[in-house]
Amino acid sequence: MHKLSKYLLCGFIAISCFIGSTSHAQDKGEKLVFTSISVSARSQLKNFINNVQSASGTFEQSQVVLGWGAAEGQTLNTSDLQKGEFVFERPGKFAWIVKEPLEQQIVSDGSVLLQYDPDLLQVTERDVKKAIGTSPASILFGNSKIETSFKLENLPEKEGWIRARPKQSDSGMKYIDIHFIDGMPTELLIMDSFDKTTSIKFTSIKEGNPLGASAFKLKDIPQNVDRVKL
């Protein structure tokens, strides 16, 4: 299993964003309007979950070093770098497609999660609620009840960032730091239980799902794959 599966399933350079009346907009379920008052990362996270119902974009994932001076934020090994694209539609529908260096497809129709690993010639099927649990995927693609599974912590020393700490001790993660710019996530930093940090950077994020329901189906699967239900 690729590292992406482990961190996505086991478990957004900051700028000032602006709003007129954050609490009033959120109470009515309206999108934040960037005007003249700085919007906290917490408000941006809740706005993203409550109001961005679908989106697509690209990602880069790598293991990084944190807290080591000049090396901070650097990729440990270029062979660890993964690139791909994603699309989601709340609640619970998403496709996470790794293009490089090895292909992998993870798709959910909101009920069942399918993972295709071409190198194993295997498709794994899981219940999506059990598979996502307290994971980065539950924040990115889940419903509005984030504080049921995570404790949110402000990071005043890191503008534009917020920390989500899983309430379950067996989630496999210590915390997820999320960076926002203009109401959209730009990076996740995932600290696992072994103190290793994975960075997932998002680019070209656009609201909407241009592919419709077909986005959440596995594509080009050989007939001779093994199918495993967990």
PDB file of C-alpha atoms in Angstrom:
ATOM      1  CA  MET A   1       0.000   0.000   0.000  1.00  0.00           C
ATOM      2  CA  HIS A   2       1.347   3.439  -0.914  1.00  0.00           C
ATOM      3  CA  LYS A   3       1.983   6.042   1.785  1.00  0.00           C
ATOM      4  CA  LEU A   4      -0.903   8.106   0.443  1.00  0.00           C
ATOM      5  CA  SER A   5      -3.408   5.489   1.560  1.00  0.00           C
ATOM      6  CA  LYS A   6      -1.847   5.351   4.995  1.00  0.00           C
ATOM      7  CA  TYR A   7      -2.046   9.091   5.615  1.00  0.00           C
ATOM      8  CA  LEU A   8      -5.192   9.915   3.687  1.00  0.00           C
ATOM      9  CA  LEU A   9      -7.271   7.103   5.130  1.00  0.00           C
ATOM     10  CA  CYS A  10      -5.742   6.313   8.533  1.00  0.00           C
ATOM     11  CA  GLY A  11      -6.018   8.642   9.910  1.00  0.00           C
ATOM     12  CA  PHE A  12      -4.028  24.813   3.540  1.00  0.00           C
ATOM     13  CA  ILE A  13       2.760  31.160   2.842  1.00  0.00           C
ATOM     14  CA  ALA A  14      -0.036  32.843   4.743  1.00  0.00           C
ATOM     15  CA  ILE A  15      -1.876  36.038   3.653  1.00  0.00           C
ATOM     16  CA  SER A  16      -4.506  38.202   5.331  1.00  0.00           C
ATOM     17  CA  CYS A  17      -8.050  37.389   4.275  1.00  0.00           C
ATOM     18  CA  PHE A  18     -10.954  39.726   4.805  1.00  0.00           C
ATOM     19  CA  ILE A  19     -14.604  39.587   5.772  1.00  0.00           C
ATOM     20  CA  GLY A  20     -17.416  41.932   6.726  1.00  0.00           C
ATOM     21  CA  SER A  21     -19.347  39.885   9.310  1.00  0.00           C
ATOM     22  CA  THR A  22     -18.063  36.330   9.783  1.00  0.00           C
ATOM     23  CA  SER A  23     -20.475  35.051  12.420  1.00  0.00           C
ATOM     24  CA  HIS A  24     -23.548  36.442  10.657  1.00  0.00           C
ATOM     25  CA  ALA A  25     -22.561  34.846   7.349  1.00  0.00           C
ATOM     26  CA  GLN A  26     -21.867  31.460   8.902  1.00  0.00           C
ATOM     27  CA  ASP A  27     -25.116  31.403  10.885  1.00  0.00           C
ATOM     28  CA  LYS A  28     -27.030  31.714   7.627  1.00  0.00           C
ATOM     29  CA  GLY A  29     -24.820  29.225   5.813  1.00  0.00           C
ATOM     30  CA  GLU A  30     -23.579  31.924   3.446  1.00  0.00           C
ATOM     31  CA  LYS A  31     -20.100  32.076   1.998  1.00  0.00           C
ATOM     32  CA  LEU A  32     -17.581  34.392   3.587  1.00  0.00           C
ATOM     33  CA  VAL A  33     -17.133  37.697   1.802  1.00  0.00           C
ATOM     34  CA  PHE A  34     -13.569  39.030   1.908  1.00  0.00           C
ATOM     35  CA  THR A  35     -13.760  42.747   2.707  1.00  0.00           C
ATOM     36  CA  SER A  36     -11.934  44.524   5.504  1.00  0.00           C
ATOM     37  CA  ILE A  37     -11.410  42.334   8.581  1.00  0.00           C
ATOM     38  CA  SER A  38      -8.896  39.495   8.790  1.00  0.00           C
ATOM     39  CA  VAL A  39     -10.529  36.058   8.699  1.00  0.00           C
ATOM     40  CA  SER A  40      -9.088  33.414  11.004  1.00  0.00           C
ATOM     41  CA  ALA A  41      -8.036  30.007   9.721  1.00  0.00           C
ATOM     42  CA  ARG A  42     -10.760  28.519  11.930  1.00  0.00           C
ATOM     43  CA  SER A  43     -13.433  30.564  10.140  1.00  0.00           C
ATOM     44  CA  GLN A  44     -11.973  29.646   6.759  1.00  0.00           C
ATOM     45  CA  LEU A  45     -11.973  25.942   7.664  1.00  0.00           C
ATOM     46  CA  LYS A  46     -15.604  25.997   8.770  1.00  0.00           C
ATOM     47  CA  ASN A  47     -16.597  28.024   5.722  1.00  0.00           C
ATOM     48  CA  PHE A  48     -14.801  25.545   3.458  1.00  0.00           C
ATOM     49  CA  ILE A  49     -16.577  22.574   5.028  1.00  0.00           C
ATOM     50  CA  ASN A  50     -20.013  24.217   5.199  1.00  0.00           C
ATOM     51  CA  ASN A  51     -20.107  26.040   1.870  1.00  0.00           C
ATOM     52  CA  VAL A  52     -17.701  24.476  -0.624  1.00  0.00           C
ATOM     53  CA  GLN A  53     -19.823  21.508  -1.616  1.00  0.00           C
ATOM     54  CA  SER A  54     -17.602  20.295  -4.452  1.00  0.00           C
ATOM     55  CA  ALA A  55     -14.190  21.110  -5.913  1.00  0.00           C
ATOM     56  CA  SER A  56     -11.316  19.700  -7.939  1.00  0.00           C
ATOM     57  CA  GLY A  57      -7.580  20.309  -8.136  1.00  0.00           C
ATOM     58  CA  THR A  58      -4.097  18.801  -8.088  1.00  0.00           C
ATOM     59  CA  PHE A  59      -1.816  17.743  -5.244  1.00  0.00           C
ATOM     60  CA  GLU A  60       1.781  16.919  -4.349  1.00  0.00           C
ATOM     61  CA  GLN A  61       2.579  14.717  -1.373  1.00  0.00           C
ATOM     62  CA  SER A  62       5.957  14.173   0.266  1.00  0.00           C
ATOM     63  CA  GLN A  63       7.575  13.377   3.590  1.00  0.00           C
ATOM     64  CA  VAL A  64       9.207  16.505   5.017  1.00  0.00           C
ATOM     65  CA  VAL A  65      11.532  17.627   7.817  1.00  0.00           C
ATOM     66  CA  LEU A  66      10.131  20.123  10.320  1.00  0.00           C
ATOM     67  CA  GLY A  67      12.018  22.095  12.954  1.00  0.00           C
ATOM     68  CA  TRP A  68      15.497  21.528  11.540  1.00  0.00           C
ATOM     69  CA  GLY A  69      16.596  25.049  10.652  1.00  0.00           C
ATOM     70  CA  ALA A  70      17.529  25.447   6.991  1.00  0.00           C
ATOM     71  CA  ALA A  71      16.194  21.976   6.222  1.00  0.00           C
ATOM     72  CA  GLU A  72      12.729  22.754   7.514  1.00  0.00           C
ATOM     73  CA  GLY A  73      10.013  22.030   5.015  1.00  0.00           C
ATOM     74  CA  GLN A  74      12.336  20.192   2.638  1.00  0.00           C
ATOM     75  CA  THR A  75      11.366  16.916   1.007  1.00  0.00           C
ATOM     76  CA  LEU A  76      13.363  14.046   2.509  1.00  0.00           C
ATOM     77  CA  ASN A  77      13.624  12.028  -0.663  1.00  0.00           C
ATOM     78  CA  THR A  78      12.385  12.868  -4.151  1.00  0.00           C
ATOM     79  CA  SER A  79      11.359   9.230  -4.565  1.00  0.00           C
ATOM     80  CA  ASP A  80       8.744   9.882  -1.864  1.00  0.00           C
ATOM     81  CA  LEU A  81       7.112  12.615  -3.960  1.00  0.00           C
ATOM     82  CA  GLN A  82       3.673  11.754  -5.286  1.00  0.00           C
ATOM     83  CA  LYS A  83       1.645  13.848  -7.727  1.00  0.00           C
ATOM     84  CA  GLY A  84      -1.950  13.556  -8.779  1.00  0.00           C
ATOM     85  CA  GLU A  85      -5.408  15.056  -8.959  1.00  0.00           C
ATOM     86  CA  PHE A  86      -8.567  14.996  -6.887  1.00  0.00           C
ATOM     87  CA  VAL A  87     -12.247  15.861  -6.999  1.00  0.00           C
ATOM     88  CA  PHE A  88     -14.833  15.761  -4.221  1.00  0.00           C
ATOM     89  CA  GLU A  89     -18.527  16.279  -3.630  1.00  0.00           C
ATOM     90  CA  ARG A  90     -19.927  16.425  -0.122  1.00  0.00           C
ATOM     91  CA  PRO A  91     -20.818  14.438   1.774  1.00  0.00           C
ATOM     92  CA  GLY A  92     -18.257  11.702   1.329  1.00  0.00           C
ATOM     93  CA  LYS A  93     -17.856  11.450  -2.447  1.00  0.00           C
ATOM     94  CA  PHE A  94     -14.303  11.851  -3.726  1.00  0.00           C
ATOM     95  CA  ALA A  95     -11.642  10.608  -6.119  1.00  0.00           C
ATOM     96  CA  TRP A  96      -7.940  10.782  -5.183  1.00  0.00           C
ATOM     97  CA  ILE A  97      -5.866   9.763  -8.201  1.00  0.00           C
ATOM     98  CA  VAL A  98      -2.092   9.338  -7.918  1.00  0.00           C
ATOM     99  CA  LYS A  99      -0.399   9.836 -11.307  1.00  0.00           C
ATOM    100  CA  GLU A 100       3.307   9.761 -10.325  1.00  0.00           C
ATOM    101  CA  PRO A 101       5.469   7.866  -9.617  1.00  0.00           C
ATOM    102  CA  LEU A 102       3.062   4.903  -9.474  1.00  0.00           C
ATOM    103  CA  GLU A 103      -0.605   4.959 -10.349  1.00  0.00           C
ATOM    104  CA  GLN A 104      -3.190   4.525  -7.624  1.00  0.00           C
ATOM    105  CA  GLN A 105      -6.920   5.258  -7.508  1.00  0.00           C
ATOM    106  CA  ILE A 106      -9.001   5.860  -4.379  1.00  0.00           C
ATOM    107  CA  VAL A 107     -12.663   6.638  -5.022  1.00  0.00           C
ATOM    108  CA  SER A 108     -15.784   6.884  -2.883  1.00  0.00           C
ATOM    109  CA  ASP A 109     -19.412   7.159  -3.967  1.00  0.00           C
ATOM    110  CA  GLY A 110     -20.413   8.217  -0.444  1.00  0.00           C
ATOM    111  CA  SER A 111     -21.121   4.676   0.719  1.00  0.00           C
ATOM    112  CA  VAL A 112     -18.300   2.442  -0.487  1.00  0.00           C
ATOM    113  CA  LEU A 113     -14.606   3.281  -0.789  1.00  0.00           C
ATOM    114  CA  LEU A 114     -12.638   1.493  -3.510  1.00  0.00           C
ATOM    115  CA  GLN A 115      -8.852   1.496  -3.735  1.00  0.00           C
ATOM    116  CA  TYR A 116      -7.075   0.201  -6.829  1.00  0.00           C
ATOM    117  CA  ASP A 117      -3.365  -0.647  -6.639  1.00  0.00           C
ATOM    118  CA  PRO A 118      -2.119  -1.597 -10.137  1.00  0.00           C
ATOM    119  CA  ASP A 119       1.187  -2.951  -8.812  1.00  0.00           C
ATOM    120  CA  LEU A 120      -0.776  -5.441  -6.705  1.00  0.00           C
ATOM    121  CA  LEU A 121      -3.511  -5.988  -9.293  1.00  0.00           C
ATOM    122  CA  GLN A 122      -5.938  -5.545  -6.409  1.00  0.00           C
ATOM    123  CA  VAL A 123      -9.112  -3.600  -5.672  1.00  0.00           C
ATOM    124  CA  THR A 124      -9.938  -3.168  -1.986  1.00  0.00           C
ATOM    125  CA  GLU A 125     -13.467  -2.320  -0.855  1.00  0.00           C
ATOM    126  CA  ARG A 126     -14.297  -0.676   2.493  1.00  0.00           C
ATOM    127  CA  ASP A 127     -17.252   1.006   4.133  1.00  0.00           C
ATOM    128  CA  VAL A 128     -16.502   4.696   3.579  1.00  0.00           C
ATOM    129  CA  LYS A 129     -17.484   5.832   7.089  1.00  0.00           C
ATOM    130  CA  LYS A 130     -15.194   3.285   8.714  1.00  0.00           C
ATOM    131  CA  ALA A 131     -12.366   3.928   6.244  1.00  0.00           C
ATOM    132  CA  ILE A 132     -12.332   7.723   6.568  1.00  0.00           C
ATOM    133  CA  GLY A 133     -12.903   7.943  10.326  1.00  0.00           C
ATOM    134  CA  THR A 134     -10.666  10.613  11.872  1.00  0.00           C
ATOM    135  CA  SER A 135      -8.437  11.151   8.841  1.00  0.00           C
ATOM    136  CA  PRO A 136      -7.442  14.062   6.585  1.00  0.00           C
ATOM    137  CA  ALA A 137     -10.088  12.797   4.166  1.00  0.00           C
ATOM    138  CA  SER A 138     -12.818  13.388   6.748  1.00  0.00           C
ATOM    139  CA  ILE A 139     -11.797  17.068   6.945  1.00  0.00           C
ATOM    140  CA  LEU A 140     -11.428  17.588   3.212  1.00  0.00           C
ATOM    141  CA  PHE A 141     -14.414  15.619   1.976  1.00  0.00           C
ATOM    142  CA  GLY A 142     -16.694  14.997   4.966  1.00  0.00           C
ATOM    143  CA  ASN A 143     -19.635  16.809   6.526  1.00  0.00           C
ATOM    144  CA  SER A 144     -19.806  19.844   8.827  1.00  0.00           C
ATOM    145  CA  LYS A 145     -19.414  17.932  12.103  1.00  0.00           C
ATOM    146  CA  ILE A 146     -15.624  18.255  12.236  1.00  0.00           C
ATOM    147  CA  GLU A 147     -15.492  19.049  15.954  1.00  0.00           C
ATOM    148  CA  THR A 148     -17.117  15.718  16.760  1.00  0.00           C
ATOM    149  CA  SER A 149     -13.903  13.950  15.734  1.00  0.00           C
ATOM    150  CA  PHE A 150     -11.263  16.695  16.050  1.00  0.00           C
ATOM    151  CA  LYS A 151     -10.219  19.305  18.585  1.00  0.00           C
ATOM    152  CA  LEU A 152      -9.418  22.530  16.725  1.00  0.00           C
ATOM    153  CA  GLU A 153      -6.490  24.616  17.985  1.00  0.00           C
ATOM    154  CA  ASN A 154      -5.515  28.107  16.832  1.00  0.00           C
ATOM    155  CA  LEU A 155      -1.881  28.602  15.793  1.00  0.00           C
ATOM    156  CA  PRO A 156      -1.340  32.348  16.349  1.00  0.00           C
ATOM    157  CA  GLU A 157       2.381  32.063  15.520  1.00  0.00           C
ATOM    158  CA  LYS A 158       1.553  30.630  12.077  1.00  0.00           C
ATOM    159  CA  GLU A 159      -0.775  32.963  10.191  1.00  0.00           C
ATOM    160  CA  GLY A 160      -3.361  31.171   8.081  1.00  0.00           C
ATOM    161  CA  TRP A 161      -2.871  27.829   9.862  1.00  0.00           C
ATOM    162  CA  ILE A 162      -5.087  25.807  12.193  1.00  0.00           C
ATOM    163  CA  ARG A 163      -4.402  22.506  13.946  1.00  0.00           C
ATOM    164  CA  ALA A 164      -6.900  19.642  14.054  1.00  0.00           C
ATOM    165  CA  ARG A 165      -6.077  17.059  16.708  1.00  0.00           C
ATOM    166  CA  PRO A 166      -7.951  13.708  16.541  1.00  0.00           C
ATOM    167  CA  LYS A 167      -9.989  12.919  19.644  1.00  0.00           C
ATOM    168  CA  GLN A 168      -9.403   9.196  19.093  1.00  0.00           C
ATOM    169  CA  SER A 169      -6.054   8.105  20.503  1.00  0.00           C
ATOM    170  CA  ASP A 170      -5.748   5.230  18.013  1.00  0.00           C
ATOM    171  CA  SER A 171      -6.142   7.320  14.845  1.00  0.00           C
ATOM    172  CA  GLY A 172      -2.469   6.912  13.877  1.00  0.00           C
ATOM    173  CA  MET A 173      -1.986  10.697  13.819  1.00  0.00           C
ATOM    174  CA  LYS A 174      -0.987  13.253  16.441  1.00  0.00           C
ATOM    175  CA  TYR A 175      -2.407  16.206  14.522  1.00  0.00           C
ATOM    176  CA  ILE A 176      -3.081  17.778  11.126  1.00  0.00           C
ATOM    177  CA  ASP A 177      -2.030  21.389  10.460  1.00  0.00           C
ATOM    178  CA  ILE A 178      -4.106  23.015   7.707  1.00  0.00           C
ATOM    179  CA  HIS A 179      -3.168  26.171   5.794  1.00  0.00           C
ATOM    180  CA  PHE A 180      -5.740  28.388   4.067  1.00  0.00           C
ATOM    181  CA  ILE A 181      -5.499  31.153   1.488  1.00  0.00           C
ATOM    182  CA  ASP A 182      -8.645  32.954   0.336  1.00  0.00           C
ATOM    183  CA  GLY A 183     -10.887  30.338   1.918  1.00  0.00           C
ATOM    184  CA  MET A 184      -9.269  27.338   0.232  1.00  0.00           C
ATOM    185  CA  PRO A 185      -6.832  24.792   1.698  1.00  0.00           C
ATOM    186  CA  THR A 186      -3.327  25.018   0.245  1.00  0.00           C
ATOM    187  CA  GLU A 187      -1.422  22.526   2.406  1.00  0.00           C
ATOM    188  CA  LEU A 188      -1.825  19.817   5.026  1.00  0.00           C
ATOM    189  CA  LEU A 189       0.997  18.867   7.406  1.00  0.00           C
ATOM    190  CA  ILE A 190       0.226  15.498   8.971  1.00  0.00           C
ATOM    191  CA  MET A 191       2.213  14.430  12.026  1.00  0.00           C
ATOM    192  CA  ASP A 192       1.869  10.691  12.564  1.00  0.00           C
ATOM    193  CA  SER A 193       2.264   8.706  15.762  1.00  0.00           C
ATOM    194  CA  PHE A 194       5.938   8.043  14.892  1.00  0.00           C
ATOM    195  CA  ASP A 195       6.692  11.803  14.660  1.00  0.00           C
ATOM    196  CA  LYS A 196       7.045  11.696  10.880  1.00  0.00           C
ATOM    197  CA  THR A 197       5.492  14.559   8.918  1.00  0.00           C
ATOM    198  CA  THR A 198       3.804  14.287   5.544  1.00  0.00           C
ATOM    199  CA  SER A 199       3.031  17.383   3.452  1.00  0.00           C
ATOM    200  CA  ILE A 200       0.148  17.448   0.976  1.00  0.00           C
ATOM    201  CA  LYS A 201       0.116  20.641  -1.121  1.00  0.00           C
ATOM    202  CA  PHE A 202      -2.925  21.628  -3.182  1.00  0.00           C
ATOM    203  CA  THR A 203      -2.902  23.686  -6.375  1.00  0.00           C
ATOM    204  CA  SER A 204      -5.371  24.722  -9.076  1.00  0.00           C
ATOM    205  CA  ILE A 205      -8.357  24.228  -6.756  1.00  0.00           C
ATOM    206  CA  LYS A 206     -11.655  25.177  -8.374  1.00  0.00           C
ATOM    207  CA  GLU A 207     -15.153  24.891  -6.983  1.00  0.00           C
ATOM    208  CA  GLY A 208     -17.433  22.438  -8.732  1.00  0.00           C
ATOM    209  CA  ASN A 209     -17.207  18.916 -10.080  1.00  0.00           C
ATOM    210  CA  PRO A 210     -16.892  19.044 -13.887  1.00  0.00           C
ATOM    211  CA  LEU A 211     -17.054  15.260 -14.250  1.00  0.00           C
ATOM    212  CA  GLY A 212     -20.285  14.517 -12.397  1.00  0.00           C
ATOM    213  CA  ALA A 213     -20.988  11.067 -10.957  1.00  0.00           C
ATOM    214  CA  SER A 214     -18.448   9.415 -13.277  1.00  0.00           C
ATOM    215  CA  ALA A 215     -15.639  11.021 -11.237  1.00  0.00           C
ATOM    216  CA  PHE A 216     -16.291   8.626  -8.380  1.00  0.00           C
ATOM    217  CA  LYS A 217     -15.798   5.386 -10.286  1.00  0.00           C
ATOM    218  CA  LEU A 218     -12.619   3.386 -10.852  1.00  0.00           C
ATOM    219  CA  LYS A 219     -11.325   3.635 -14.411  1.00  0.00           C
ATOM    220  CA  ASP A 220      -9.427   1.246 -16.693  1.00  0.00           C
ATOM    221  CA  ILE A 221      -9.473  -1.681 -14.278  1.00  0.00           C
ATOM    222  CA  PRO A 222      -8.282  -5.020 -15.740  1.00  0.00           C
ATOM    223  CA  GLN A 223     -10.695  -7.924 -15.530  1.00  0.00           C
ATOM    224  CA  ASN A 224      -8.192 -10.159 -13.731  1.00  0.00           C
ATOM    225  CA  VAL A 225      -7.748  -8.002 -10.603  1.00  0.00           C
ATOM    226  CA  ASP A 226      -8.242  -9.504  -7.167  1.00  0.00           C
ATOM    227  CA  ARG A 227     -11.108  -7.952  -5.214  1.00  0.00           C
ATOM    228  CA  VAL A 228     -10.880  -7.826  -1.428  1.00  0.00           C
ATOM    229  CA  LYS A 229     -13.673  -6.648   0.866  1.00  0.00           C
ATOM    230  CA  LEU A 230     -12.609  -5.404   4.306  1.00  0.00           C
TER     231      LEU A 230
END
